[in-house]
Amino acid sequence: MTELNLKSRVCFGRDAISVLSELKDLNVAIVTDPFLRQSGKAELLEKKMPYCNVSVYSDISADPSIEQVRACYQFIKAHSSDVVIAFGGGS
């Protein structure tokens, strides 16, 4: 796992998923694409955080328009997300 600490904690790479079980009592937003949600992969992440309130936003494409980014931001804001997980590759 690689960890980059700025103002916020950013975890990525191998074993990054292991830190999800450390999260407790937080509002978590998972941002992903429709395929990863429909395939059940996003649900696997949710199960790693049994003590969090998890919401999934999957209306995003590989190269999102500014409108998609705005809609995603509104989703994160509306759910009072403490943590945002970007799940998948691409943009």
Short mmCIF file of N, CA and C in Angstrom, two decimals:
data_model
loop_
_atom_site.label_atom_id
_atom_site.label_comp_id
_atom_site.label_asym_id
_atom_site.label_seq_id
_atom_site.Cartn_x
_atom_site.Cartn_y
_atom_site.Cartn_z
N MET A 1 0.85 -1.17 0.00
CA MET A 1 0.00 0.00 0.00
C MET A 1 0.89 1.23 0.00
N THR A 2 0.46 2.23 -0.74
CA THR A 2 1.12 3.52 -0.74
C THR A 2 0.20 4.51 -0.04
N GLU A 3 0.75 5.38 0.75
CA GLU A 3 -0.06 6.36 1.46
C GLU A 3 0.51 7.74 1.22
N LEU A 4 -0.35 8.68 0.89
CA LEU A 4 0.04 10.06 0.65
C LEU A 4 -0.73 10.93 1.63
N ASN A 5 -0.05 11.59 2.53
CA ASN A 5 -0.71 12.43 3.54
C ASN A 5 -0.55 13.89 3.17
N LEU A 6 -1.67 14.48 2.86
CA LEU A 6 -1.74 15.92 2.62
C LEU A 6 -2.64 16.47 3.71
N LYS A 7 -3.52 17.38 3.37
CA LYS A 7 -4.50 17.83 4.33
C LYS A 7 -5.42 16.67 4.69
N SER A 8 -5.65 15.81 3.74
CA SER A 8 -6.49 14.63 3.91
C SER A 8 -5.63 13.39 3.76
N ARG A 9 -6.08 12.30 4.32
CA ARG A 9 -5.39 11.02 4.16
C ARG A 9 -5.82 10.42 2.83
N VAL A 10 -4.85 10.06 2.01
CA VAL A 10 -5.11 9.45 0.71
C VAL A 10 -4.38 8.11 0.68
N CYS A 11 -5.13 7.02 0.51
CA CYS A 11 -4.53 5.69 0.43
C CYS A 11 -4.81 5.12 -0.96
N PHE A 12 -3.82 4.49 -1.55
CA PHE A 12 -4.01 3.90 -2.86
C PHE A 12 -3.01 2.77 -3.05
N GLY A 13 -3.25 1.97 -4.07
CA GLY A 13 -2.34 0.89 -4.39
C GLY A 13 -2.70 -0.41 -3.68
N ARG A 14 -1.77 -1.33 -3.73
CA ARG A 14 -1.94 -2.65 -3.14
C ARG A 14 -2.28 -2.54 -1.67
N ASP A 15 -3.25 -3.29 -1.24
CA ASP A 15 -3.70 -3.36 0.16
C ASP A 15 -4.41 -2.10 0.66
N ALA A 16 -4.69 -1.14 -0.19
CA ALA A 16 -5.39 0.07 0.25
C ALA A 16 -6.77 -0.28 0.81
N ILE A 17 -7.39 -1.31 0.28
CA ILE A 17 -8.72 -1.72 0.74
C ILE A 17 -8.70 -2.12 2.22
N SER A 18 -7.55 -2.51 2.73
CA SER A 18 -7.47 -2.98 4.11
C SER A 18 -7.77 -1.87 5.12
N VAL A 19 -7.59 -0.62 4.76
CA VAL A 19 -7.85 0.47 5.71
C VAL A 19 -9.34 0.75 5.89
N LEU A 20 -10.18 0.22 5.01
CA LEU A 20 -11.62 0.49 5.11
C LEU A 20 -12.21 -0.03 6.41
N SER A 21 -11.69 -1.14 6.91
CA SER A 21 -12.21 -1.71 8.15
C SER A 21 -11.89 -0.83 9.36
N GLU A 22 -10.98 0.13 9.21
CA GLU A 22 -10.65 1.05 10.30
C GLU A 22 -11.70 2.16 10.45
N LEU A 23 -12.51 2.37 9.41
CA LEU A 23 -13.48 3.46 9.42
C LEU A 23 -14.69 3.09 10.27
N LYS A 24 -15.09 4.02 11.13
CA LYS A 24 -16.23 3.79 12.01
C LYS A 24 -17.00 5.10 12.19
N ASP A 25 -18.33 4.97 12.22
CA ASP A 25 -19.22 6.10 12.49
C ASP A 25 -19.01 7.28 11.55
N LEU A 26 -18.81 6.99 10.28
CA LEU A 26 -18.61 8.03 9.28
C LEU A 26 -19.63 7.88 8.15
N ASN A 27 -19.89 8.98 7.46
CA ASN A 27 -20.68 8.94 6.24
C ASN A 27 -19.70 8.79 5.09
N VAL A 28 -19.83 7.71 4.35
CA VAL A 28 -18.88 7.39 3.28
C VAL A 28 -19.60 7.41 1.94
N ALA A 29 -19.01 8.08 0.96
CA ALA A 29 -19.53 8.08 -0.41
C ALA A 29 -18.56 7.29 -1.28
N ILE A 30 -19.08 6.30 -1.98
CA ILE A 30 -18.29 5.58 -2.97
C ILE A 30 -18.69 6.12 -4.33
N VAL A 31 -17.72 6.62 -5.09
CA VAL A 31 -17.96 7.13 -6.43
C VAL A 31 -17.38 6.13 -7.41
N THR A 32 -18.22 5.61 -8.28
CA THR A 32 -17.80 4.56 -9.20
C THR A 32 -18.61 4.65 -10.49
N ASP A 33 -18.35 3.76 -11.41
CA ASP A 33 -19.12 3.74 -12.65
C ASP A 33 -20.25 2.72 -12.57
N PRO A 34 -21.20 2.77 -13.50
CA PRO A 34 -22.33 1.85 -13.45
C PRO A 34 -21.93 0.37 -13.48
N PHE A 35 -20.90 0.03 -14.23
CA PHE A 35 -20.50 -1.38 -14.32
C PHE A 35 -20.04 -1.92 -12.97
N LEU A 36 -19.18 -1.18 -12.27
CA LEU A 36 -18.67 -1.67 -10.99
C LEU A 36 -19.78 -1.78 -9.95
N ARG A 37 -20.79 -0.93 -10.07
CA ARG A 37 -21.93 -1.06 -9.14
C ARG A 37 -22.77 -2.27 -9.51
N GLN A 38 -23.10 -2.41 -10.78
CA GLN A 38 -23.96 -3.52 -11.23
C GLN A 38 -23.29 -4.87 -11.05
N SER A 39 -21.98 -4.91 -11.12
CA SER A 39 -21.25 -6.18 -10.99
C SER A 39 -21.14 -6.64 -9.54
N GLY A 40 -21.51 -5.76 -8.60
CA GLY A 40 -21.43 -6.11 -7.19
C GLY A 40 -20.10 -5.76 -6.54
N LYS A 41 -19.17 -5.24 -7.30
CA LYS A 41 -17.85 -4.90 -6.74
C LYS A 41 -17.94 -3.75 -5.73
N ALA A 42 -18.80 -2.76 -5.99
CA ALA A 42 -18.96 -1.66 -5.04
C ALA A 42 -19.54 -2.17 -3.72
N GLU A 43 -20.42 -3.15 -3.80
CA GLU A 43 -21.01 -3.74 -2.60
C GLU A 43 -19.94 -4.41 -1.74
N LEU A 44 -18.92 -4.99 -2.38
CA LEU A 44 -17.82 -5.59 -1.63
C LEU A 44 -17.11 -4.55 -0.76
N LEU A 45 -16.97 -3.33 -1.29
CA LEU A 45 -16.37 -2.26 -0.50
C LEU A 45 -17.27 -1.90 0.68
N GLU A 46 -18.57 -1.81 0.41
CA GLU A 46 -19.52 -1.48 1.47
C GLU A 46 -19.41 -2.46 2.64
N LYS A 47 -19.27 -3.72 2.33
CA LYS A 47 -19.18 -4.76 3.37
C LYS A 47 -17.93 -4.62 4.23
N LYS A 48 -16.91 -3.94 3.72
CA LYS A 48 -15.68 -3.72 4.48
C LYS A 48 -15.86 -2.63 5.54
N MET A 49 -17.01 -1.92 5.48
CA MET A 49 -17.25 -0.79 6.39
C MET A 49 -18.59 -0.97 7.12
N PRO A 50 -18.71 -2.01 7.93
CA PRO A 50 -20.02 -2.29 8.55
C PRO A 50 -20.46 -1.24 9.57
N TYR A 51 -19.57 -0.40 10.05
CA TYR A 51 -19.91 0.59 11.06
C TYR A 51 -20.04 2.00 10.48
N CYS A 52 -20.21 2.07 9.16
CA CYS A 52 -20.34 3.37 8.50
C CYS A 52 -21.66 3.42 7.73
N ASN A 53 -22.10 4.63 7.47
CA ASN A 53 -23.26 4.86 6.61
C ASN A 53 -22.71 5.09 5.20
N VAL A 54 -22.91 4.12 4.31
CA VAL A 54 -22.31 4.16 2.98
C VAL A 54 -23.35 4.47 1.91
N SER A 55 -23.03 5.42 1.04
CA SER A 55 -23.86 5.76 -0.12
C SER A 55 -23.01 5.58 -1.37
N VAL A 56 -23.64 5.11 -2.44
CA VAL A 56 -22.91 4.86 -3.69
C VAL A 56 -23.43 5.77 -4.79
N TYR A 57 -22.53 6.47 -5.43
CA TYR A 57 -22.84 7.30 -6.59
C TYR A 57 -22.21 6.64 -7.81
N SER A 58 -23.04 6.22 -8.76
CA SER A 58 -22.49 5.49 -9.91
C SER A 58 -22.88 6.10 -11.25
N ASP A 59 -23.31 7.32 -11.25
CA ASP A 59 -23.69 7.98 -12.50
C ASP A 59 -22.52 8.81 -13.02
N ILE A 60 -21.42 8.13 -13.25
CA ILE A 60 -20.18 8.81 -13.67
C ILE A 60 -19.56 8.00 -14.81
N SER A 61 -18.94 8.67 -15.73
CA SER A 61 -18.31 7.98 -16.86
C SER A 61 -16.79 8.11 -16.77
N ALA A 62 -16.11 7.43 -17.66
CA ALA A 62 -14.63 7.43 -17.64
C ALA A 62 -14.06 8.83 -17.83
N ASP A 63 -14.68 9.62 -18.66
CA ASP A 63 -14.26 11.00 -18.88
C ASP A 63 -15.45 11.90 -18.57
N PRO A 64 -15.69 12.15 -17.28
CA PRO A 64 -16.91 12.86 -16.89
C PRO A 64 -16.94 14.31 -17.36
N SER A 65 -18.15 14.72 -17.72
CA SER A 65 -18.36 16.12 -18.07
C SER A 65 -18.39 16.94 -16.78
N ILE A 66 -18.31 18.24 -16.92
CA ILE A 66 -18.38 19.11 -15.75
C ILE A 66 -19.74 18.95 -15.07
N GLU A 67 -20.78 18.67 -15.85
CA GLU A 67 -22.11 18.47 -15.28
C GLU A 67 -22.14 17.21 -14.40
N GLN A 68 -21.47 16.14 -14.86
CA GLN A 68 -21.40 14.92 -14.06
C GLN A 68 -20.61 15.17 -12.76
N VAL A 69 -19.54 15.93 -12.86
CA VAL A 69 -18.73 16.24 -11.67
C VAL A 69 -19.56 17.07 -10.69
N ARG A 70 -20.32 18.03 -11.20
CA ARG A 70 -21.18 18.84 -10.33
C ARG A 70 -22.24 17.98 -9.65
N ALA A 71 -22.85 17.09 -10.41
CA ALA A 71 -23.88 16.21 -9.83
C ALA A 71 -23.28 15.31 -8.76
N CYS A 72 -22.09 14.81 -9.00
CA CYS A 72 -21.40 13.97 -8.02
C CYS A 72 -21.10 14.78 -6.76
N TYR A 73 -20.63 16.00 -6.94
CA TYR A 73 -20.36 16.87 -5.80
C TYR A 73 -21.63 17.11 -4.97
N GLN A 74 -22.72 17.35 -5.66
CA GLN A 74 -24.00 17.57 -4.96
C GLN A 74 -24.42 16.33 -4.17
N PHE A 75 -24.19 15.16 -4.73
CA PHE A 75 -24.48 13.90 -4.04
C PHE A 75 -23.65 13.79 -2.77
N ILE A 76 -22.37 14.05 -2.89
CA ILE A 76 -21.46 13.97 -1.73
C ILE A 76 -21.88 14.98 -0.66
N LYS A 77 -22.22 16.16 -1.08
CA LYS A 77 -22.65 17.21 -0.15
C LYS A 77 -23.98 16.83 0.50
N ALA A 78 -24.94 16.34 -0.27
CA ALA A 78 -26.26 15.99 0.24
C ALA A 78 -26.20 14.86 1.27
N HIS A 79 -25.21 13.99 1.14
CA HIS A 79 -25.05 12.86 2.06
C HIS A 79 -24.08 13.18 3.20
N SER A 80 -23.67 14.44 3.29
CA SER A 80 -22.75 14.88 4.36
C SER A 80 -21.57 13.93 4.51
N SER A 81 -20.97 13.58 3.38
CA SER A 81 -19.90 12.59 3.36
C SER A 81 -18.64 13.09 4.06
N ASP A 82 -18.15 12.26 4.97
CA ASP A 82 -16.88 12.53 5.65
C ASP A 82 -15.72 11.97 4.85
N VAL A 83 -16.00 10.90 4.10
CA VAL A 83 -14.99 10.17 3.33
C VAL A 83 -15.54 9.93 1.93
N VAL A 84 -14.68 10.12 0.93
CA VAL A 84 -15.05 9.82 -0.46
C VAL A 84 -14.07 8.77 -0.97
N ILE A 85 -14.62 7.68 -1.50
CA ILE A 85 -13.82 6.62 -2.08
C ILE A 85 -14.04 6.64 -3.59
N ALA A 86 -12.99 6.90 -4.34
CA ALA A 86 -13.04 6.84 -5.80
C ALA A 86 -12.68 5.41 -6.18
N PHE A 87 -13.65 4.67 -6.72
CA PHE A 87 -13.47 3.25 -6.98
C PHE A 87 -13.50 2.98 -8.47
N GLY A 88 -12.37 2.56 -9.02
CA GLY A 88 -12.26 2.26 -10.44
C GLY A 88 -11.12 3.06 -11.06
N GLY A 89 -10.86 2.76 -12.27
CA GLY A 89 -9.77 3.45 -12.96
C GLY A 89 -10.26 4.64 -13.76
N GLY A 90 -9.43 5.14 -14.60
CA GLY A 90 -9.81 6.24 -15.46
C GLY A 90 -9.81 7.58 -14.75
N SER A 91 -10.60 8.46 -15.23
CA SER A 91 -10.67 9.83 -14.69
C SER A 91 -11.29 9.85 -13.31
#
